[in-house]
Coordinates of C-alpha atoms and ligand atoms in Angstrom, one line a residue:
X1 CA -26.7 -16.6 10.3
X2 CA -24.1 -14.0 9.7
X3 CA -25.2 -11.5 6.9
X4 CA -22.1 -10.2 5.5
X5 CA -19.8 -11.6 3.1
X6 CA -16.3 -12.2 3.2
X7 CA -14.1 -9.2 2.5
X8 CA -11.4 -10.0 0.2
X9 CA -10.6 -7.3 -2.0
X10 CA -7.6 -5.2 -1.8
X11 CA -8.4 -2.9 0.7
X12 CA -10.3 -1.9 3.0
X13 CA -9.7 -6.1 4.7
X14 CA -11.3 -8.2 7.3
X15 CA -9.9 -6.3 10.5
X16 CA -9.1 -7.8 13.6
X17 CA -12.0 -7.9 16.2
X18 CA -9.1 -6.4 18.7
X19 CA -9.4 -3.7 16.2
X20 CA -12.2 -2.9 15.8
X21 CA -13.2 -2.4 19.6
X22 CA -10.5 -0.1 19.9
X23 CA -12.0 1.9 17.3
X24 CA -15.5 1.5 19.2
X25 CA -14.1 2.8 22.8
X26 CA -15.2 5.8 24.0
X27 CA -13.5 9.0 22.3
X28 CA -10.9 10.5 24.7
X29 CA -9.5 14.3 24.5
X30 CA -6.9 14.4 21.9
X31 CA -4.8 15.8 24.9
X32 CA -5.8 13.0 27.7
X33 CA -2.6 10.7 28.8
X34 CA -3.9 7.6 27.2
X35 CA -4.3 8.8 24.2
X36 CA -0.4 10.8 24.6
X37 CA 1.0 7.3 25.2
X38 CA -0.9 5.4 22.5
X39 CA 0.1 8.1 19.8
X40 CA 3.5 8.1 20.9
X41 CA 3.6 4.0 21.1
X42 CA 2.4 3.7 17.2
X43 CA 4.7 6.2 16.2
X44 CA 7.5 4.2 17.5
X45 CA 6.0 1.1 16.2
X46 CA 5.8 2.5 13.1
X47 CA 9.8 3.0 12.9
X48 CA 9.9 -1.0 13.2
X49 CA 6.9 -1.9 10.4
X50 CA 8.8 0.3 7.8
X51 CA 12.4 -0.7 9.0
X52 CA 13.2 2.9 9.4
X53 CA 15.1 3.3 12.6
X54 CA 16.5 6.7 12.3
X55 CA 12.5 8.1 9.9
X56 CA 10.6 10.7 10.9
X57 CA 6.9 9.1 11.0
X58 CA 3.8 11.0 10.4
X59 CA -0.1 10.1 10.6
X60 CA -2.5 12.4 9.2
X61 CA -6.5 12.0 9.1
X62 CA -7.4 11.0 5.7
X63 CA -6.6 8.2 2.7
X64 CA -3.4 7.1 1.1
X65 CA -4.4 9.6 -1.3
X66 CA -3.6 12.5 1.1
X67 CA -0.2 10.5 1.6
X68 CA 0.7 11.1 -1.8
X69 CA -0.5 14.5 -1.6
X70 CA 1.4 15.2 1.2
X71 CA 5.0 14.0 -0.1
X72 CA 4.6 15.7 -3.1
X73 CA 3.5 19.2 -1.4
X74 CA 6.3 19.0 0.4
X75 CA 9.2 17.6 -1.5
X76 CA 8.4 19.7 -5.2
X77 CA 9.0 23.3 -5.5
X78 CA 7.7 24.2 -9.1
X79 CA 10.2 22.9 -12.0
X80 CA 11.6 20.4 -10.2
X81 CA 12.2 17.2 -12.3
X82 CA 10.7 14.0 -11.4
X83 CA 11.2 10.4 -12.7
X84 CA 7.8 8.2 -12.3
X85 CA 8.4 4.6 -12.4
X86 CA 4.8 3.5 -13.8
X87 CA 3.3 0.1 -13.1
X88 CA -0.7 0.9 -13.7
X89 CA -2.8 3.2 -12.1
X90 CA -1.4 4.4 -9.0
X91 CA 2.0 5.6 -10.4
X92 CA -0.2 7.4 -12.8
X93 CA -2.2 9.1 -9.7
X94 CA 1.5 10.0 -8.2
X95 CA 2.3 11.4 -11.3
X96 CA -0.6 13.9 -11.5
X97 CA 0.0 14.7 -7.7
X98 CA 3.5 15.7 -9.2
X99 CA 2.7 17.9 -11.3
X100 CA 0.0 19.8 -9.7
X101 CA 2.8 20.5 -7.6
X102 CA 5.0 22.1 -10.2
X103 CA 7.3 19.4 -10.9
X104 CA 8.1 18.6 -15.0
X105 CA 7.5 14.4 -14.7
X106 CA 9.1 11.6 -16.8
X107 CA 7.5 8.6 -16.6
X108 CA 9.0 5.6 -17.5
X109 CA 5.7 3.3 -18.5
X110 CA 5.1 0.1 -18.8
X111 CA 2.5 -2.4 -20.5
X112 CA -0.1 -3.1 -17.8
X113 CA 1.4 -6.4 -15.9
X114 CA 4.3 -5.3 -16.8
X115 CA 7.2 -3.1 -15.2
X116 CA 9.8 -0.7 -16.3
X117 CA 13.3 -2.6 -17.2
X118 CA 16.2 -1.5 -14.7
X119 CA 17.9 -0.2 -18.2
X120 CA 15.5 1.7 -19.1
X121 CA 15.3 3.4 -15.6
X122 CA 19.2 4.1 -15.6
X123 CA 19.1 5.6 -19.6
X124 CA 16.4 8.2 -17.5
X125 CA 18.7 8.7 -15.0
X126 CA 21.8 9.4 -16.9
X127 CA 19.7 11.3 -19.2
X128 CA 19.0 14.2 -16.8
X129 CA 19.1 15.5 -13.7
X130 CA 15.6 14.3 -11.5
X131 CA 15.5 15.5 -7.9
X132 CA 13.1 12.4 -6.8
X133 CA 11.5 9.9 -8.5
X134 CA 8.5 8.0 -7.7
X135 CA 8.0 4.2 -7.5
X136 CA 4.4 2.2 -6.7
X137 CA 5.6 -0.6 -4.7
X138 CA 2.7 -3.1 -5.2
X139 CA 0.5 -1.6 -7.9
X140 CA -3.0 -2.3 -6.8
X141 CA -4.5 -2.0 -10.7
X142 CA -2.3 -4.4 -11.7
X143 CA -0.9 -6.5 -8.8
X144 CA 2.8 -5.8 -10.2
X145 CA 5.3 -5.3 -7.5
X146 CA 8.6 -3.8 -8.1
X147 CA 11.8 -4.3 -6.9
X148 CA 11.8 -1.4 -5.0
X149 CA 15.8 -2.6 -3.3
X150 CA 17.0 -2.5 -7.1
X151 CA 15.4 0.4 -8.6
X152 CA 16.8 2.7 -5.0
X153 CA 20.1 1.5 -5.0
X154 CA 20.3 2.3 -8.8
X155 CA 18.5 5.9 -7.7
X156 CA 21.0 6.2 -5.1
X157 CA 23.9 6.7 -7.6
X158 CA 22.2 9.7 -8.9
X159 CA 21.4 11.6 -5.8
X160 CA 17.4 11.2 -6.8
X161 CA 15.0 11.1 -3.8
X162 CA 13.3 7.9 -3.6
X163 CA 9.8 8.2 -2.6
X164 CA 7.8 4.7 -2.0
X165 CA 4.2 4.3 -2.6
X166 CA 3.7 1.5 0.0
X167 CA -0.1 1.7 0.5
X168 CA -0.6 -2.2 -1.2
X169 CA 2.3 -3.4 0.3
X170 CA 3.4 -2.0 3.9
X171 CA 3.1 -4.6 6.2
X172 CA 2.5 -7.0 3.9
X173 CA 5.7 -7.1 1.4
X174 CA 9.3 -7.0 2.3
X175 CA 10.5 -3.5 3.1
X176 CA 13.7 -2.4 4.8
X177 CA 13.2 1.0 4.1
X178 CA 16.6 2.5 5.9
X179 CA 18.8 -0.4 4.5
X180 CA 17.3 -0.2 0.8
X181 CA 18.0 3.4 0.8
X182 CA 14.8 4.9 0.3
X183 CA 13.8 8.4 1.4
X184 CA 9.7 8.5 1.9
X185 CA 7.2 5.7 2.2
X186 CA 3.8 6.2 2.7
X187 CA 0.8 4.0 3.0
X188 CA -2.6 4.0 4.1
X189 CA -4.7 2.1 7.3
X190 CA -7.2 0.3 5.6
X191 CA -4.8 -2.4 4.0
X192 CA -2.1 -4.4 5.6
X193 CA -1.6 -2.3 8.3
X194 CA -5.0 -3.8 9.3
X195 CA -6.8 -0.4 10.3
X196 CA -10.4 0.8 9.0
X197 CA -9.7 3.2 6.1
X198 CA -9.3 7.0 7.7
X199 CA -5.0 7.6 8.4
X200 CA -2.5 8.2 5.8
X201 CA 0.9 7.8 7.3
X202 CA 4.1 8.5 6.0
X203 CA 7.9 7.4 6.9
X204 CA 10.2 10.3 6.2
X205 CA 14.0 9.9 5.6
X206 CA 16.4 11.7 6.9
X207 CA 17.5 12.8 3.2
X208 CA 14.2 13.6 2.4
X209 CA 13.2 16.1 5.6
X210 CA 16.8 17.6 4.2
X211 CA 15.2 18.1 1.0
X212 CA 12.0 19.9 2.9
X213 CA 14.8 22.0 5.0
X214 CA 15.6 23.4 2.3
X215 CA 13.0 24.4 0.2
X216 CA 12.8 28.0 -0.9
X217 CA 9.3 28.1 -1.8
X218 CA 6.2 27.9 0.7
X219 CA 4.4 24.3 0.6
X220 CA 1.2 25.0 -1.6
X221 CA -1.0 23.2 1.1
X222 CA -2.1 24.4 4.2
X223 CA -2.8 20.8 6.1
X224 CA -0.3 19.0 4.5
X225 CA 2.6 21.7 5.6
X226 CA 5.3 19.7 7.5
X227 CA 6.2 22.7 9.1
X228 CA 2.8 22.1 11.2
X229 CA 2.7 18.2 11.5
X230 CA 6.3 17.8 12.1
X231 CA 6.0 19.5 16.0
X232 CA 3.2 17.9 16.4
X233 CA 4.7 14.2 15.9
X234 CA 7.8 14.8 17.9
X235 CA 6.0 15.6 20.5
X236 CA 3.7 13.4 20.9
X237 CA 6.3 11.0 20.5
X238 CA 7.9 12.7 23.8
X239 CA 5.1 12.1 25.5
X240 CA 3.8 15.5 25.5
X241 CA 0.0 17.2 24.5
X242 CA 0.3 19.4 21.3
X243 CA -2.6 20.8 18.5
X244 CA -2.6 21.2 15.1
X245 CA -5.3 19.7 13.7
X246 CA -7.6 17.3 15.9
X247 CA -6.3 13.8 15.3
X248 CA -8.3 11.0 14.7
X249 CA -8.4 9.6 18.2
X250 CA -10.2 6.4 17.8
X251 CA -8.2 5.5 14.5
X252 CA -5.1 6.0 16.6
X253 CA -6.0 3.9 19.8
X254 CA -6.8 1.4 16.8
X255 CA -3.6 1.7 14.8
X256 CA -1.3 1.4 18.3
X257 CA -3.3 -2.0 18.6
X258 CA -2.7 -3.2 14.8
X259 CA 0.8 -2.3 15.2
X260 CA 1.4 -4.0 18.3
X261 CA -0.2 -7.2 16.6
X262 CA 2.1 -6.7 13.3
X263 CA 4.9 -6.8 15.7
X264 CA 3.8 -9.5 18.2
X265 CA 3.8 -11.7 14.6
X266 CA 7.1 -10.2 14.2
X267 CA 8.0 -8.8 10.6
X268 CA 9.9 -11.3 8.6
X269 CA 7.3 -14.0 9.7
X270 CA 4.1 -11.9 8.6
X271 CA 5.7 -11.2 5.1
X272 CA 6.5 -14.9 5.1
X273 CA 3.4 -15.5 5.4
X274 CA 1.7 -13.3 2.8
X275 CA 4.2 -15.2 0.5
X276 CA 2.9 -18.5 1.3
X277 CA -1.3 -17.0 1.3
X278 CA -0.3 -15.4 -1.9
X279 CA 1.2 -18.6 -3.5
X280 CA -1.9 -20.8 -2.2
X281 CA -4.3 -18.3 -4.2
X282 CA -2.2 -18.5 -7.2
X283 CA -2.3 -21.9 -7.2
X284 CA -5.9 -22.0 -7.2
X285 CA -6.6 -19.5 -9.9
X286 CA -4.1 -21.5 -11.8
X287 CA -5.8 -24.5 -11.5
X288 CA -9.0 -23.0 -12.6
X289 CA -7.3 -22.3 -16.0
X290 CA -7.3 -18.7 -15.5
X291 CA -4.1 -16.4 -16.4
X292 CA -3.0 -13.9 -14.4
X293 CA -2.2 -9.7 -15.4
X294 CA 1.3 -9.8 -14.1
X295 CA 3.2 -11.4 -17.0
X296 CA 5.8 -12.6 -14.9
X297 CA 5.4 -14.9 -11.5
X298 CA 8.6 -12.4 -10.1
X299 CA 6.4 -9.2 -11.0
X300 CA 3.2 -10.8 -8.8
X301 CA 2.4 -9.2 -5.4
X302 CA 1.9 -10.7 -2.4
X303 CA -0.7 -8.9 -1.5
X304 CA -3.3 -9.3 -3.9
X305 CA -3.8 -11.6 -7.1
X306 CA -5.8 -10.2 -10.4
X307 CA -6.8 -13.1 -12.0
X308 CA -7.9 -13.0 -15.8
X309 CA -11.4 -14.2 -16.6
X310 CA -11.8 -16.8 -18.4
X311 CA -13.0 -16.7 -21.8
X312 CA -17.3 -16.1 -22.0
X313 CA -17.4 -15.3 -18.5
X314 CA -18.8 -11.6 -18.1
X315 CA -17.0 -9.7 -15.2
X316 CA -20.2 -8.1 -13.6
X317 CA -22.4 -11.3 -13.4
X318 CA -19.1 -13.2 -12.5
X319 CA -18.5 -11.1 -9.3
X320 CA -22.4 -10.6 -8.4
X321 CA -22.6 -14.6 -8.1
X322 CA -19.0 -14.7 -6.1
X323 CA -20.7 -12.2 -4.0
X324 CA -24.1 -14.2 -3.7
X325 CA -21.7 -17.1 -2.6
X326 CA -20.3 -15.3 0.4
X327 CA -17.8 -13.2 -0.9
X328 CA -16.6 -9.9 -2.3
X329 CA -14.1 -9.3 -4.5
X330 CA -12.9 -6.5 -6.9
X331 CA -13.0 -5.8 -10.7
X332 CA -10.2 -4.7 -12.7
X333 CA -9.2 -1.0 -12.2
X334 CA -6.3 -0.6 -14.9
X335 CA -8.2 1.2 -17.8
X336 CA -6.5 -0.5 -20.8
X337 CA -7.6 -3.7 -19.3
X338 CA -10.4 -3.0 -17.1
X339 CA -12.9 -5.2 -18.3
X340 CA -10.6 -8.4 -18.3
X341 CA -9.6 -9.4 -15.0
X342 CA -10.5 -8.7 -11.3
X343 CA -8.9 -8.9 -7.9
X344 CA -8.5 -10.9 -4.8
X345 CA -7.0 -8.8 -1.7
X346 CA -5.2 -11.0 0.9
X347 CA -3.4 -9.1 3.2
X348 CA -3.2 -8.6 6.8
X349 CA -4.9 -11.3 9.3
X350 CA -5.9 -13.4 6.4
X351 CA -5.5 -17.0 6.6
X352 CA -5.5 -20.1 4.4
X353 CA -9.6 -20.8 5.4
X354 CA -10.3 -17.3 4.0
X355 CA -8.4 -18.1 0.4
X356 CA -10.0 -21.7 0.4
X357 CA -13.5 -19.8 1.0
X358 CA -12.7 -17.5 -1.7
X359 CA -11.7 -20.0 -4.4
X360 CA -14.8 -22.6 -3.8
X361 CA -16.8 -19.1 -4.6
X362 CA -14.6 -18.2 -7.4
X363 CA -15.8 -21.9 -8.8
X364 CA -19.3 -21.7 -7.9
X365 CA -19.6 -18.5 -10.2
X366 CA -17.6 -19.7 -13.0
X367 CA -19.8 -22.9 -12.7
X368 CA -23.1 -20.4 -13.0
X369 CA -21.2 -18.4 -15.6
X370 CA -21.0 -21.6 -18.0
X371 CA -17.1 -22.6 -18.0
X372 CA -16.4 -25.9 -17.8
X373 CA -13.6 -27.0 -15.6
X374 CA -13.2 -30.2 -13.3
X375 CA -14.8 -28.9 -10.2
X376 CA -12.9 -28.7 -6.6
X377 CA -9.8 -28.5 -9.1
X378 CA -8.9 -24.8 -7.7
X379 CA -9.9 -25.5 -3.8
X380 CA -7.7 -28.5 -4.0
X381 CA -4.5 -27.2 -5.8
X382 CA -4.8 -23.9 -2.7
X383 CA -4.7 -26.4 0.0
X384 CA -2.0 -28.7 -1.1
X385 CA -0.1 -25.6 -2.0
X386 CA -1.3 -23.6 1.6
X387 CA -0.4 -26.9 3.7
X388 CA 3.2 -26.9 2.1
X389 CA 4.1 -23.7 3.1
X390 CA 1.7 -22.3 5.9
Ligands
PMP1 N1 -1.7 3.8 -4.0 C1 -2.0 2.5 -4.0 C2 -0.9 1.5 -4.5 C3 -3.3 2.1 -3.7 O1 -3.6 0.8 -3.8 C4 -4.2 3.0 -3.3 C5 -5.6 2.6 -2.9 N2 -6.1 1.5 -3.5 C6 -3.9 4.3 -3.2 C7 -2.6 4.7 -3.6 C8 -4.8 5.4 -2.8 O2 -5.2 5.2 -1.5 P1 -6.7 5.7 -1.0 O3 -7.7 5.0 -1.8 O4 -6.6 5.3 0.5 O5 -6.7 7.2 -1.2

């Protein structure tokens, strides 16, 4: 009998088994040719997954947190301005990040399942001068995504940096990160990408590794410098041995594999396919009678749902009987709303048997938790809505 539940919050996922051998092979030296090829292989592979042809990719030891970190070290010099376009939690996370840095930061906010209207970005805009500005492309608090094509394009007009917080959504939601004119994305492994939690990788634009060109004042953090990472990447993207800091080798040989497997799947079909997981979830919670935090089906991500609990049903015994029935899920994480909702991840290699398995525990707990509803109603609405699309 296997004695572990199903993973299905958002993030860290189910990784492939492909995967996680890689990440079980013996460690290599940092400097042996395997590991030289592998390196430079994901960092090409990379370019593709972000659509970034011409970007400068860089992978780092350490969370999406560090990501963040890491784009704001380098890209604000003290008193810079900079525009935060805030959809829950994480925004708010970028914003700190910000200003530790020095920078003086708008934000633009937002009720939680909500998102900040384009006018009210543009009044911002016109209102002063921001170098960069800051958008959460899936918000994983709230499950909001934002129309990241819209909000850059208007960003372009102004000059502003646009800097994309893509840890919910790489690999997962559509991004065309050259075409929609944005300068940074970042993300983490342990989400779509389809990597045990442990690299931070970021996409740099050639507008934004201007910006760090021309800085007058020294980054205020020693690992997260570009001026040492940057070497490094080009060269092992040349096929050559170079040292920083020791990469994480086994999280590397892993990546190269998730990437090739992103690829293999090819791009526009992997992102359809998150639609179509995403809608047969919806469907289901729908079904159940439960509401949902984004307040518009346009502002829901793809790659997690946050389904509001029904009235009665207490969160903490809620997801303690989900997990007794094979599966574990998340609570809520946005503060003003914590209590009210949780979360469903499905992103990466999850298919329709894993959402079906997730919604017959979602109604075994709400059946244990007292709320009445006509039973199978939420498995049944996921498959008819997963077998249209999948
Ligand atoms: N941004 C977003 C949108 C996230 O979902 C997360 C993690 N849930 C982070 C940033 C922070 O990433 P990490 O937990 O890997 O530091």
């Amino acid at each position: 009998m296997k004695n572990r539940t199903l993973l299905m919050i958002p993030g860290p996922i189910e990784f492939e088994p492909t995967v996680l051998s890689a990440m079980g092979e013996p460690t290599t030296s940092h400097l042996a040719p395997e590991f030289i090829e592998a390196f430079g292989q994901a960092l090409q592979q990379m370019r593709q997954v972000f659509d970034s042809p011409s970007g400068q990719p860089l992978v780092l030891a350490g969370s999406g947190t560090l990501a963040m970190d890491c784009a704001g070290a380098n890209l604000v010099q003290p008193g810079d301005k900079a525009l935060v376009v805030d959809t829950g939690y994480f925004s708010e996370r970028f914003a700190t990040i910000l200003e530790r840095y020095g920078a003086q930061v708008t934000r633009i906010s937002s009720s939680p399942g909500s998102r900040p209207e384009l006018g009210l970005i543009k009044s911002a805009l016109e209102s002063d001068t921001y170098k960069l500005m800051t958008i959460t492309h899936v918000d994983t608090s709230t499950a909001v995504l934002t129309d990241v094509q819209q909000i850059a394009s208007l960003a372009k007009q102004y000059g502003v940096l646009v800097i994309v917080d893509g840890v919910c959504s790489v690999a997962g939601e559509e991004l065309h990160m050259e075409a929609w004119g944005v300068d940074l994305t970042l993300t983490a492994s342990q989400k779509a990408v389809g990597v045990p939690p442990g690299l931070a990788l970021l996409m740099i634009g050639a507008r934004a590794l201007e910006a760090f060109h021309n800085r007058t004042a020294p980054v205020l953090n020693y690992y997260a410098d570009w001026t040492n990472w940057l070497p490094i990447m080009q060269a092992y993207e040349a096929r050559k041995a170079s040292y920083f800091g020791t990469p994480a080798v086994n999280h590397i040989f892993a990546l190269n594999v998730s990437l090739g497997q992103i690829l293999a799947e090819g791009m526009s079909k992997r992102v359809a396919r998150h639609i179509a997981i995403s809608q047969a979830c919806k469907a289901g919670i729908e079904a159940l009678g439960m509401g949902q935090v984004p307040l518009k089906p346009e502002y829901a991500a793809h790659t997690l749902s946050a389904p509001r609990y029904p009235k009665g049903v207490n969160g903490a015994d809620f997801l303690n009987r989900v997990s007794q029935a094979g599966v574990t899920l998340a609570g809520g994480l946005h503060p003003a709303i914590r209590s009210e909702y949780f979360r469903i991840g499905h992103m990466g290699a999850v298919t329709l048997a894993d959402v079906l398995a997730t919604i017959s525990a979602i109604e075994s707990a709400l059946a244990g938790c007292g709320y009445t509803f006509t039973p199978g109603a939420g498995v049944a609405a996921t498959q008819v809505a997963g077998r249209a699309s999948l």
